[in-house]
Short mmCIF file of C-alpha atoms in Angstrom, two decimals:
data_model
loop_
_atom_site.label_atom_id
_atom_site.label_comp_id
_atom_site.label_asym_id
_atom_site.label_seq_id
_atom_site.Cartn_x
_atom_site.Cartn_y
_atom_site.Cartn_z
CA MET P 29 -1.27 -65.13 37.12
CA LEU P 30 0.43 -62.46 39.17
CA THR P 31 3.86 -63.79 38.32
CA ASP P 32 3.29 -63.78 34.47
CA LEU P 33 5.70 -61.15 33.13
CA PRO P 34 2.95 -59.04 31.42
CA ASN P 35 1.19 -58.71 34.80
CA VAL P 36 4.46 -57.92 36.58
CA LEU P 37 5.02 -55.16 34.15
CA THR P 38 1.49 -53.75 34.69
CA LEU P 39 1.94 -54.09 38.47
CA SER P 40 5.33 -52.27 38.18
CA ARG P 41 3.61 -49.37 36.51
CA ILE P 42 1.20 -49.00 39.54
CA GLY P 43 4.30 -49.42 41.98
CA ALA P 44 6.15 -46.60 40.18
CA ILE P 45 3.32 -44.09 40.98
CA PRO P 46 4.27 -43.31 44.73
CA VAL P 47 7.97 -42.92 43.62
CA LEU P 48 6.92 -40.61 40.73
CA VAL P 49 4.83 -38.47 43.25
CA ALA P 50 7.66 -38.22 45.56
CA LEU P 51 10.09 -37.12 42.98
CA VAL P 52 7.74 -34.46 41.54
CA ALA P 53 6.99 -33.22 45.09
CA MET P 54 10.75 -32.59 45.69
CA GLY P 55 10.67 -29.92 43.03
CA GLY P 56 14.40 -29.89 41.92
CA ALA P 57 15.92 -30.14 38.58
CA ILE P 58 17.54 -33.52 39.08
CA THR P 59 14.30 -34.96 40.68
CA ASP P 60 12.11 -33.56 37.86
CA CYS P 61 14.44 -35.28 35.39
CA ALA P 62 14.31 -38.55 37.37
CA ALA P 63 10.54 -38.23 37.40
CA CYS P 64 10.46 -37.88 33.58
CA LEU P 65 12.77 -40.97 33.21
CA LEU P 66 10.58 -43.09 35.69
CA PHE P 67 7.48 -42.05 33.68
CA ILE P 68 9.03 -42.88 30.48
CA ALA P 69 9.95 -46.27 31.83
CA ALA P 70 6.44 -46.82 33.05
CA ALA P 71 5.07 -45.82 29.65
CA ILE P 72 7.26 -48.34 27.89
CA THR P 73 6.03 -51.14 30.21
CA ASP P 74 2.51 -50.19 28.86
CA TYR P 75 3.68 -51.07 25.33
CA LEU P 76 5.61 -54.12 26.43
CA ASP P 77 3.02 -55.93 28.55
CA GLY P 78 0.60 -56.12 25.72
CA ARG P 79 3.25 -57.36 23.26
CA LEU P 80 4.55 -59.93 25.70
CA ALA P 81 0.99 -61.21 26.47
CA ARG P 82 0.35 -61.67 22.86
CA ALA P 83 3.83 -63.32 22.03
CA ARG P 84 3.50 -65.66 25.03
CA GLN P 85 -0.21 -66.22 24.93
CA GLN P 86 -0.35 -65.05 28.52
CA TYR P 87 -3.90 -63.72 28.43
CA SER P 88 -5.72 -63.27 31.74
CA GLU P 89 -8.71 -61.59 33.02
CA LEU P 90 -6.47 -60.08 35.74
CA GLY P 91 -4.31 -58.50 33.02
CA ARG P 92 -7.18 -57.13 31.19
CA MET P 93 -8.48 -55.59 34.41
CA LEU P 94 -5.20 -54.30 35.56
CA ASP P 95 -3.91 -52.74 32.39
CA PRO P 96 -6.34 -49.92 31.89
CA ILE P 97 -6.41 -49.20 35.77
CA ALA P 98 -2.55 -48.93 35.71
CA ASP P 99 -2.72 -46.60 32.81
CA LYS P 100 -5.35 -44.25 34.42
CA LEU P 101 -3.73 -44.23 37.72
CA LEU P 102 -0.31 -43.21 36.12
CA VAL P 103 -1.81 -40.49 33.96
CA GLY P 104 -4.14 -39.32 36.75
CA ALA P 105 -1.43 -39.12 39.34
CA SER P 106 0.94 -37.38 37.01
CA LEU P 107 -1.50 -34.73 35.92
CA MET P 108 -2.65 -33.93 39.47
CA MET P 109 0.97 -33.71 40.66
CA LEU P 110 1.86 -31.41 37.81
CA ALA P 111 -1.13 -29.27 38.73
CA GLY P 112 -0.41 -29.27 42.39
CA THR P 113 3.19 -28.24 41.92
CA ASP P 114 2.44 -25.47 39.22
CA HIS P 115 4.08 -27.48 36.49
CA LEU P 116 1.44 -26.78 33.87
CA PRO P 117 2.45 -23.61 32.04
CA PHE P 118 0.86 -21.89 29.23
CA GLY P 119 -2.70 -22.86 30.35
CA ALA P 120 -1.95 -26.58 30.27
CA LEU P 121 -4.33 -27.00 33.17
CA TYR P 122 -7.28 -26.89 30.93
CA PRO P 123 -6.34 -29.76 28.68
CA ALA P 124 -5.35 -31.72 31.83
CA ILE P 125 -8.95 -31.28 33.01
CA ILE P 126 -10.36 -32.37 29.76
CA ILE P 127 -8.16 -35.47 29.62
CA LEU P 128 -9.15 -36.47 33.21
CA ALA P 129 -12.82 -35.97 32.63
CA ARG P 130 -12.73 -37.94 29.50
CA GLU P 131 -11.05 -40.94 31.39
CA ILE P 132 -13.80 -40.75 33.92
CA LEU P 133 -16.51 -40.72 31.26
CA ILE P 134 -15.06 -43.54 29.27
CA SER P 135 -14.40 -45.69 32.51
CA GLY P 136 -18.01 -45.26 33.37
CA MET P 137 -19.36 -46.16 29.91
CA ARG P 138 -17.06 -49.26 29.82
CA GLU P 139 -18.34 -50.31 33.28
CA PHE P 140 -21.99 -49.95 32.05
CA LEU P 141 -21.34 -51.80 28.72
CA ALA P 142 -19.48 -54.65 30.49
CA ALA P 143 -22.70 -55.45 32.33
CA THR P 144 -24.31 -55.98 28.93
CA ARG P 145 -21.33 -57.93 27.65
CA ILE P 146 -20.34 -55.17 25.06
CA SER P 147 -16.78 -53.78 24.77
CA LEU P 148 -15.59 -50.53 23.40
CA PRO P 149 -12.63 -51.41 20.97
CA VAL P 150 -9.59 -49.04 21.10
CA THR P 151 -9.35 -47.08 17.95
CA ARG P 152 -6.20 -46.08 16.00
CA LEU P 153 -6.80 -42.40 16.82
CA ALA P 154 -7.10 -43.19 20.56
CA LYS P 155 -3.72 -44.90 20.33
CA TRP P 156 -2.32 -41.64 18.74
CA LYS P 157 -3.88 -39.72 21.51
CA THR P 158 -2.30 -41.89 24.04
CA GLY P 159 1.20 -41.65 22.53
CA ILE P 160 0.92 -37.84 22.35
CA GLN P 161 -0.42 -37.60 25.83
CA MET P 162 2.48 -39.59 27.31
CA THR P 163 5.01 -37.64 25.45
CA ALA P 164 3.41 -34.42 26.67
CA ILE P 165 3.42 -35.59 30.32
CA GLY P 166 7.04 -36.67 30.02
CA PHE P 167 7.95 -33.05 28.79
CA LEU P 168 6.01 -31.41 31.52
CA LEU P 169 7.47 -33.66 34.34
CA ALA P 170 10.80 -32.74 33.02
CA GLY P 171 10.18 -29.08 32.95
CA ASP P 172 12.62 -26.30 31.73
CA GLY P 173 14.87 -27.16 34.86
CA THR P 174 15.81 -30.35 32.94
CA GLY P 175 16.87 -28.36 29.96
CA ARG P 176 19.15 -26.28 32.03
CA LEU P 177 20.41 -29.40 33.68
CA LEU P 178 21.31 -30.86 30.35
CA GLN P 179 22.94 -27.67 29.24
CA MET P 180 20.25 -26.88 26.93
CA PRO P 181 18.70 -23.82 28.45
CA TRP P 182 17.45 -22.69 25.06
CA LEU P 183 14.98 -25.73 24.78
CA PRO P 184 11.42 -24.73 25.78
CA VAL P 185 10.61 -28.01 27.45
CA GLY P 186 7.55 -26.69 29.33
CA LEU P 187 6.18 -25.11 26.17
CA ILE P 188 6.67 -28.18 24.20
CA GLY P 189 4.86 -30.31 26.81
CA SER P 190 2.01 -27.78 27.05
CA VAL P 191 1.55 -27.68 23.23
CA LEU P 192 1.47 -31.53 22.96
CA LEU P 193 -0.93 -31.72 25.99
CA TRP P 194 -3.25 -29.30 24.09
CA ILE P 195 -3.12 -31.51 20.95
CA ALA P 196 -3.81 -34.51 23.06
CA ALA P 197 -6.82 -32.91 24.62
CA VAL P 198 -8.18 -32.13 21.05
CA LEU P 199 -7.73 -35.81 20.19
CA THR P 200 -9.24 -36.61 23.72
CA VAL P 201 -12.45 -34.81 22.77
CA MET P 202 -12.58 -36.42 19.32
CA THR P 203 -12.14 -39.98 20.50
CA GLY P 204 -14.28 -39.32 23.51
CA TRP P 205 -17.17 -38.33 21.26
CA ASP P 206 -16.63 -41.36 19.07
CA TYR P 207 -16.77 -43.72 22.08
CA LEU P 208 -19.92 -41.90 23.35
CA MET P 209 -21.68 -42.30 20.12
CA THR P 210 -20.68 -45.99 19.96
CA ALA P 211 -21.90 -46.51 23.47
CA LEU P 212 -25.24 -44.80 22.85
CA ARG P 213 -25.85 -47.00 19.81
CA HIS P 214 -25.08 -50.11 21.82
CA ILE P 215 -27.47 -48.82 24.54
CA GLY P 216 -30.28 -48.22 21.98
CA ARG P 217 -29.91 -51.71 20.61
CA HIS P 218 -29.86 -53.20 24.01
CA ASP P 219 -33.03 -51.30 25.14
CA GLY P 220 -34.77 -52.28 21.87
CA ALA P 221 -33.86 -55.98 22.38
CA SER P 222 -35.09 -55.76 26.03
CA LYS P 223 -38.46 -54.36 24.98
CA ILE P 224 -38.94 -57.11 22.23
CA ALA P 225 -38.08 -59.81 24.70
CA SER P 226 -40.53 -58.40 27.25
#
């Protein structure tokens, strides 16, 4: 299973995290640009592994487990490095906190519901949230230094990333609320069924 291409892509996303952290820590325009490119490549693998798994019928429990873990590790590590290196301008620290808190909340709910054999399906709005969130993090990793490096000092890279992260945070709250209500309904039904059975 580990050698299936979808799982290899997922594992490569996890393997890219230490390199990404090192590049951001260096704090130069070239390394910021490299971190952005590496993050984009990792985000593309997130899209490809699912498509390849469906196309090749290479579904596995390992892949289902690793994929969301890889996503959360990548996003979490990126946001923490951005915060630690002061790469979250225009108040972008606050949407970053919202996004990380939501990820922890949803992970906890999924773990609880898995014990009752209930899954939380990914909604279309959640996919939009993920796309905007990934784009925002890419811009923030690049920073204004990348704009100057590419001879585009007029491009407000940091501002664009911050605005997109705020938009992602709003969608994060909306989708998080939907997931919470869905989880509570399932929990209510499960408790009701347990009482009837007893």
